[in-house]
């Protein structure tokens, strides 16, 4: 069953639609793209990673440390690979005014008991639903590694860490 999860992020709240799997829903296994539904829910580790990234005292991993090492005044560009429902990237964009986050997903079809959907559609809907707190600092795009047209479409991201 689909549900909305709300997370308090600084002074704002982020809402993401996720899917709770009471029973596994068999997915058709045709073609090269296969969704196993692991990206359709919030993983607890994303909340810990968000805290680490926003921890101003973390000299290695925190956004502040990355900004200091990089220098310059422009926002830090963050590329999230396999963003799933997007909680981490959306919350990061809501919490930090000095980042620009592109959340990516391969956009594969998924089938639920109540019908079919697409993983990128879920991600995009969650990004759009939180535009009031991200203020344009989060966007969603299709990316499947190994497909040059996907990589070219997201643009140049420089060094990935």
PDB file of C-alpha atoms in Angstrom:
ATOM      1  CA  UNK A   1       0.000   0.000   0.000  1.00  0.00           C
ATOM      2  CA  UNK A   2       1.232   3.492  -0.817  1.00  0.00           C
ATOM      3  CA  UNK A   3       1.664   5.976   1.999  1.00  0.00           C
ATOM      4  CA  UNK A   4       3.130   9.426   2.563  1.00  0.00           C
ATOM      5  CA  UNK A   5       6.034   9.762   4.972  1.00  0.00           C
ATOM      6  CA  UNK A   6       6.755  13.131   6.565  1.00  0.00           C
ATOM      7  CA  UNK A   7      10.192  14.114   7.819  1.00  0.00           C
ATOM      8  CA  UNK A   8      10.961  17.265   9.775  1.00  0.00           C
ATOM      9  CA  UNK A   9      13.913  18.999   8.071  1.00  0.00           C
ATOM     10  CA  UNK A  10      15.108  22.111   9.874  1.00  0.00           C
ATOM     11  CA  UNK A  11      12.128  24.460   9.958  1.00  0.00           C
ATOM     12  CA  UNK A  12      10.308  22.621   7.156  1.00  0.00           C
ATOM     13  CA  UNK A  13       8.685  19.262   6.509  1.00  0.00           C
ATOM     14  CA  UNK A  14       9.419  17.005   3.535  1.00  0.00           C
ATOM     15  CA  UNK A  15       6.716  14.611   2.328  1.00  0.00           C
ATOM     16  CA  UNK A  16       7.452  11.602   0.118  1.00  0.00           C
ATOM     17  CA  UNK A  17       5.100   8.980  -1.213  1.00  0.00           C
ATOM     18  CA  UNK A  18       6.503   5.525  -0.689  1.00  0.00           C
ATOM     19  CA  UNK A  19       5.215   1.985  -1.021  1.00  0.00           C
ATOM     20  CA  UNK A  20       4.909  -0.462   1.848  1.00  0.00           C
ATOM     21  CA  UNK A  21       4.980  -4.034   0.690  1.00  0.00           C
ATOM     22  CA  UNK A  22       2.613  -6.166   2.701  1.00  0.00           C
ATOM     23  CA  UNK A  23       3.272  -8.875   0.178  1.00  0.00           C
ATOM     24  CA  UNK A  24       5.869  -8.897  -2.582  1.00  0.00           C
ATOM     25  CA  UNK A  25       4.365  -7.974  -5.936  1.00  0.00           C
ATOM     26  CA  UNK A  26       5.866 -10.074  -8.737  1.00  0.00           C
ATOM     27  CA  UNK A  27       7.529  -7.923 -11.397  1.00  0.00           C
ATOM     28  CA  UNK A  28       7.635  -8.912 -15.054  1.00  0.00           C
ATOM     29  CA  UNK A  29      11.186  -9.887 -15.992  1.00  0.00           C
ATOM     30  CA  UNK A  30      11.299  -8.875 -19.629  1.00  0.00           C
ATOM     31  CA  UNK A  31      13.944  -6.660 -21.224  1.00  0.00           C
ATOM     32  CA  UNK A  32      17.118  -5.284 -19.675  1.00  0.00           C
ATOM     33  CA  UNK A  33      15.495  -2.938 -17.108  1.00  0.00           C
ATOM     34  CA  UNK A  34      14.210  -4.645 -13.991  1.00  0.00           C
ATOM     35  CA  UNK A  35      12.694  -3.019 -10.944  1.00  0.00           C
ATOM     36  CA  UNK A  36      12.757  -4.931  -7.693  1.00  0.00           C
ATOM     37  CA  UNK A  37      10.847  -2.232  -5.775  1.00  0.00           C
ATOM     38  CA  UNK A  38      13.676  -1.596  -3.285  1.00  0.00           C
ATOM     39  CA  UNK A  39      13.698   2.028  -4.440  1.00  0.00           C
ATOM     40  CA  UNK A  40      10.036   2.598  -3.683  1.00  0.00           C
ATOM     41  CA  UNK A  41      10.505   3.050   0.051  1.00  0.00           C
ATOM     42  CA  UNK A  42      12.549   5.162   2.450  1.00  0.00           C
ATOM     43  CA  UNK A  43      15.650   3.406   3.731  1.00  0.00           C
ATOM     44  CA  UNK A  44      16.616   4.289   7.327  1.00  0.00           C
ATOM     45  CA  UNK A  45      20.253   4.852   6.338  1.00  0.00           C
ATOM     46  CA  UNK A  46      19.185   7.867   4.253  1.00  0.00           C
ATOM     47  CA  UNK A  47      18.233   9.712   7.446  1.00  0.00           C
ATOM     48  CA  UNK A  48      21.653   9.038   8.986  1.00  0.00           C
ATOM     49  CA  UNK A  49      23.440  10.096   5.807  1.00  0.00           C
ATOM     50  CA  UNK A  50      21.408  13.332   5.730  1.00  0.00           C
ATOM     51  CA  UNK A  51      22.476  14.095   9.295  1.00  0.00           C
ATOM     52  CA  UNK A  52      26.131  13.408   8.410  1.00  0.00           C
ATOM     53  CA  UNK A  53      26.024  15.570   5.303  1.00  0.00           C
ATOM     54  CA  UNK A  54      24.503  18.470   7.247  1.00  0.00           C
ATOM     55  CA  UNK A  55      26.756  18.063  10.292  1.00  0.00           C
ATOM     56  CA  UNK A  56      28.842  21.233  10.371  1.00  0.00           C
ATOM     57  CA  UNK A  57      31.438  19.570  12.598  1.00  0.00           C
ATOM     58  CA  UNK A  58      32.155  16.679  10.186  1.00  0.00           C
ATOM     59  CA  UNK A  59      35.467  17.677   8.614  1.00  0.00           C
ATOM     60  CA  UNK A  60      35.446  14.812   6.094  1.00  0.00           C
ATOM     61  CA  UNK A  61      31.948  14.184   4.741  1.00  0.00           C
ATOM     62  CA  UNK A  62      29.836  17.215   5.622  1.00  0.00           C
ATOM     63  CA  UNK A  63      28.653  19.652   2.973  1.00  0.00           C
ATOM     64  CA  UNK A  64      30.548  22.441   4.745  1.00  0.00           C
ATOM     65  CA  UNK A  65      33.789  20.470   4.419  1.00  0.00           C
ATOM     66  CA  UNK A  66      33.123  19.810   0.729  1.00  0.00           C
ATOM     67  CA  UNK A  67      32.400  23.495   0.122  1.00  0.00           C
ATOM     68  CA  UNK A  68      35.603  24.540   1.898  1.00  0.00           C
ATOM     69  CA  UNK A  69      37.720  22.118  -0.138  1.00  0.00           C
ATOM     70  CA  UNK A  70      36.083  23.155  -3.399  1.00  0.00           C
ATOM     71  CA  UNK A  71      36.135  26.906  -2.830  1.00  0.00           C
ATOM     72  CA  UNK A  72      34.047  29.422  -4.762  1.00  0.00           C
ATOM     73  CA  UNK A  73      30.621  30.849  -4.074  1.00  0.00           C
ATOM     74  CA  UNK A  74      28.407  28.833  -6.399  1.00  0.00           C
ATOM     75  CA  UNK A  75      26.125  26.132  -4.940  1.00  0.00           C
ATOM     76  CA  UNK A  76      27.559  22.647  -4.557  1.00  0.00           C
ATOM     77  CA  UNK A  77      26.080  20.429  -7.264  1.00  0.00           C
ATOM     78  CA  UNK A  78      24.966  17.078  -5.848  1.00  0.00           C
ATOM     79  CA  UNK A  79      24.117  14.131  -8.097  1.00  0.00           C
ATOM     80  CA  UNK A  80      22.127  11.424  -6.326  1.00  0.00           C
ATOM     81  CA  UNK A  81      22.274   8.093  -8.130  1.00  0.00           C
ATOM     82  CA  UNK A  82      19.288   5.784  -7.748  1.00  0.00           C
ATOM     83  CA  UNK A  83      17.343   8.248  -5.611  1.00  0.00           C
ATOM     84  CA  UNK A  84      14.314   5.986  -5.189  1.00  0.00           C
ATOM     85  CA  UNK A  85      11.501   8.045  -3.645  1.00  0.00           C
ATOM     86  CA  UNK A  86      13.950  10.935  -3.200  1.00  0.00           C
ATOM     87  CA  UNK A  87      13.906  11.588   0.525  1.00  0.00           C
ATOM     88  CA  UNK A  88      17.662  12.121   0.893  1.00  0.00           C
ATOM     89  CA  UNK A  89      18.093  14.538  -2.018  1.00  0.00           C
ATOM     90  CA  UNK A  90      14.859  16.428  -1.359  1.00  0.00           C
ATOM     91  CA  UNK A  91      15.677  16.806   2.337  1.00  0.00           C
ATOM     92  CA  UNK A  92      19.226  17.917   1.533  1.00  0.00           C
ATOM     93  CA  UNK A  93      17.907  20.585  -0.874  1.00  0.00           C
ATOM     94  CA  UNK A  94      15.349  21.693   1.723  1.00  0.00           C
ATOM     95  CA  UNK A  95      17.895  21.887   4.516  1.00  0.00           C
ATOM     96  CA  UNK A  96      20.825  23.476   2.668  1.00  0.00           C
ATOM     97  CA  UNK A  97      20.573  26.697   0.661  1.00  0.00           C
ATOM     98  CA  UNK A  98      24.052  26.198  -0.821  1.00  0.00           C
ATOM     99  CA  UNK A  99      23.364  23.005  -2.795  1.00  0.00           C
ATOM    100  CA  UNK A 100      21.648  22.087  -6.052  1.00  0.00           C
ATOM    101  CA  UNK A 101      20.549  18.426  -6.160  1.00  0.00           C
ATOM    102  CA  UNK A 102      19.775  16.320  -9.221  1.00  0.00           C
ATOM    103  CA  UNK A 103      18.008  13.140  -8.123  1.00  0.00           C
ATOM    104  CA  UNK A 104      18.228  10.349 -10.697  1.00  0.00           C
ATOM    105  CA  UNK A 105      16.430   7.096 -11.317  1.00  0.00           C
ATOM    106  CA  UNK A 106      16.407   4.740 -14.321  1.00  0.00           C
ATOM    107  CA  UNK A 107      12.631   5.102 -14.765  1.00  0.00           C
ATOM    108  CA  UNK A 108      11.583   1.490 -14.926  1.00  0.00           C
ATOM    109  CA  UNK A 109       8.014   0.271 -14.916  1.00  0.00           C
ATOM    110  CA  UNK A 110       6.715  -1.265 -11.725  1.00  0.00           C
ATOM    111  CA  UNK A 111       3.514  -3.147 -11.128  1.00  0.00           C
ATOM    112  CA  UNK A 112       1.491  -2.889  -7.939  1.00  0.00           C
ATOM    113  CA  UNK A 113      -1.608  -4.740  -6.914  1.00  0.00           C
ATOM    114  CA  UNK A 114      -3.570  -1.586  -7.803  1.00  0.00           C
ATOM    115  CA  UNK A 115      -1.885  -0.965 -11.162  1.00  0.00           C
ATOM    116  CA  UNK A 116       1.309  -0.015 -12.960  1.00  0.00           C
ATOM    117  CA  UNK A 117       3.586   2.956 -12.430  1.00  0.00           C
ATOM    118  CA  UNK A 118       7.109   4.124 -13.198  1.00  0.00           C
ATOM    119  CA  UNK A 119       9.929   4.725 -10.710  1.00  0.00           C
ATOM    120  CA  UNK A 120      10.909   8.063 -12.266  1.00  0.00           C
ATOM    121  CA  UNK A 121       7.282   9.238 -12.148  1.00  0.00           C
ATOM    122  CA  UNK A 122       7.197   8.531  -8.385  1.00  0.00           C
ATOM    123  CA  UNK A 123      10.481  10.363  -7.858  1.00  0.00           C
ATOM    124  CA  UNK A 124       9.435  13.346  -9.991  1.00  0.00           C
ATOM    125  CA  UNK A 125       6.096  13.608  -8.191  1.00  0.00           C
ATOM    126  CA  UNK A 126       7.882  13.663  -4.817  1.00  0.00           C
ATOM    127  CA  UNK A 127      10.319  16.352  -6.012  1.00  0.00           C
ATOM    128  CA  UNK A 128       7.415  18.433  -7.331  1.00  0.00           C
ATOM    129  CA  UNK A 129       5.369  17.975  -4.137  1.00  0.00           C
ATOM    130  CA  UNK A 130       8.255  19.451  -2.118  1.00  0.00           C
ATOM    131  CA  UNK A 131       9.103  22.384  -4.401  1.00  0.00           C
ATOM    132  CA  UNK A 132       7.836  24.790  -1.751  1.00  0.00           C
ATOM    133  CA  UNK A 133      10.655  23.736   0.612  1.00  0.00           C
ATOM    134  CA  UNK A 134      13.424  23.039  -1.928  1.00  0.00           C
ATOM    135  CA  UNK A 135      12.830  26.323  -3.780  1.00  0.00           C
ATOM    136  CA  UNK A 136      14.188  25.023  -7.085  1.00  0.00           C
ATOM    137  CA  UNK A 137      17.275  23.387  -5.568  1.00  0.00           C
ATOM    138  CA  UNK A 138      16.042  19.843  -6.398  1.00  0.00           C
ATOM    139  CA  UNK A 139      15.181  18.292  -9.741  1.00  0.00           C
ATOM    140  CA  UNK A 140      14.674  14.760 -11.059  1.00  0.00           C
ATOM    141  CA  UNK A 141      16.108  13.142 -14.173  1.00  0.00           C
ATOM    142  CA  UNK A 142      16.448   9.793 -15.850  1.00  0.00           C
ATOM    143  CA  UNK A 143      19.802   8.083 -15.529  1.00  0.00           C
ATOM    144  CA  UNK A 144      20.728   4.499 -16.185  1.00  0.00           C
ATOM    145  CA  UNK A 145      24.468   3.841 -16.102  1.00  0.00           C
ATOM    146  CA  UNK A 146      25.816   2.542 -19.370  1.00  0.00           C
ATOM    147  CA  UNK A 147      23.408   4.578 -21.501  1.00  0.00           C
ATOM    148  CA  UNK A 148      25.436   7.447 -22.972  1.00  0.00           C
ATOM    149  CA  UNK A 149      22.327   9.439 -23.921  1.00  0.00           C
ATOM    150  CA  UNK A 150      21.194   9.435 -20.264  1.00  0.00           C
ATOM    151  CA  UNK A 151      24.632  10.535 -19.054  1.00  0.00           C
ATOM    152  CA  UNK A 152      24.822  13.295 -21.692  1.00  0.00           C
ATOM    153  CA  UNK A 153      21.283  14.499 -20.845  1.00  0.00           C
ATOM    154  CA  UNK A 154      22.150  15.221 -17.203  1.00  0.00           C
ATOM    155  CA  UNK A 155      25.134  17.361 -18.220  1.00  0.00           C
ATOM    156  CA  UNK A 156      28.637  17.691 -16.887  1.00  0.00           C
ATOM    157  CA  UNK A 157      29.063  17.066 -13.169  1.00  0.00           C
ATOM    158  CA  UNK A 158      32.826  17.240 -12.856  1.00  0.00           C
ATOM    159  CA  UNK A 159      34.363  15.003 -10.242  1.00  0.00           C
ATOM    160  CA  UNK A 160      32.020  12.552  -8.533  1.00  0.00           C
ATOM    161  CA  UNK A 161      32.824  11.544  -4.995  1.00  0.00           C
TER     162      UNK A 161
END
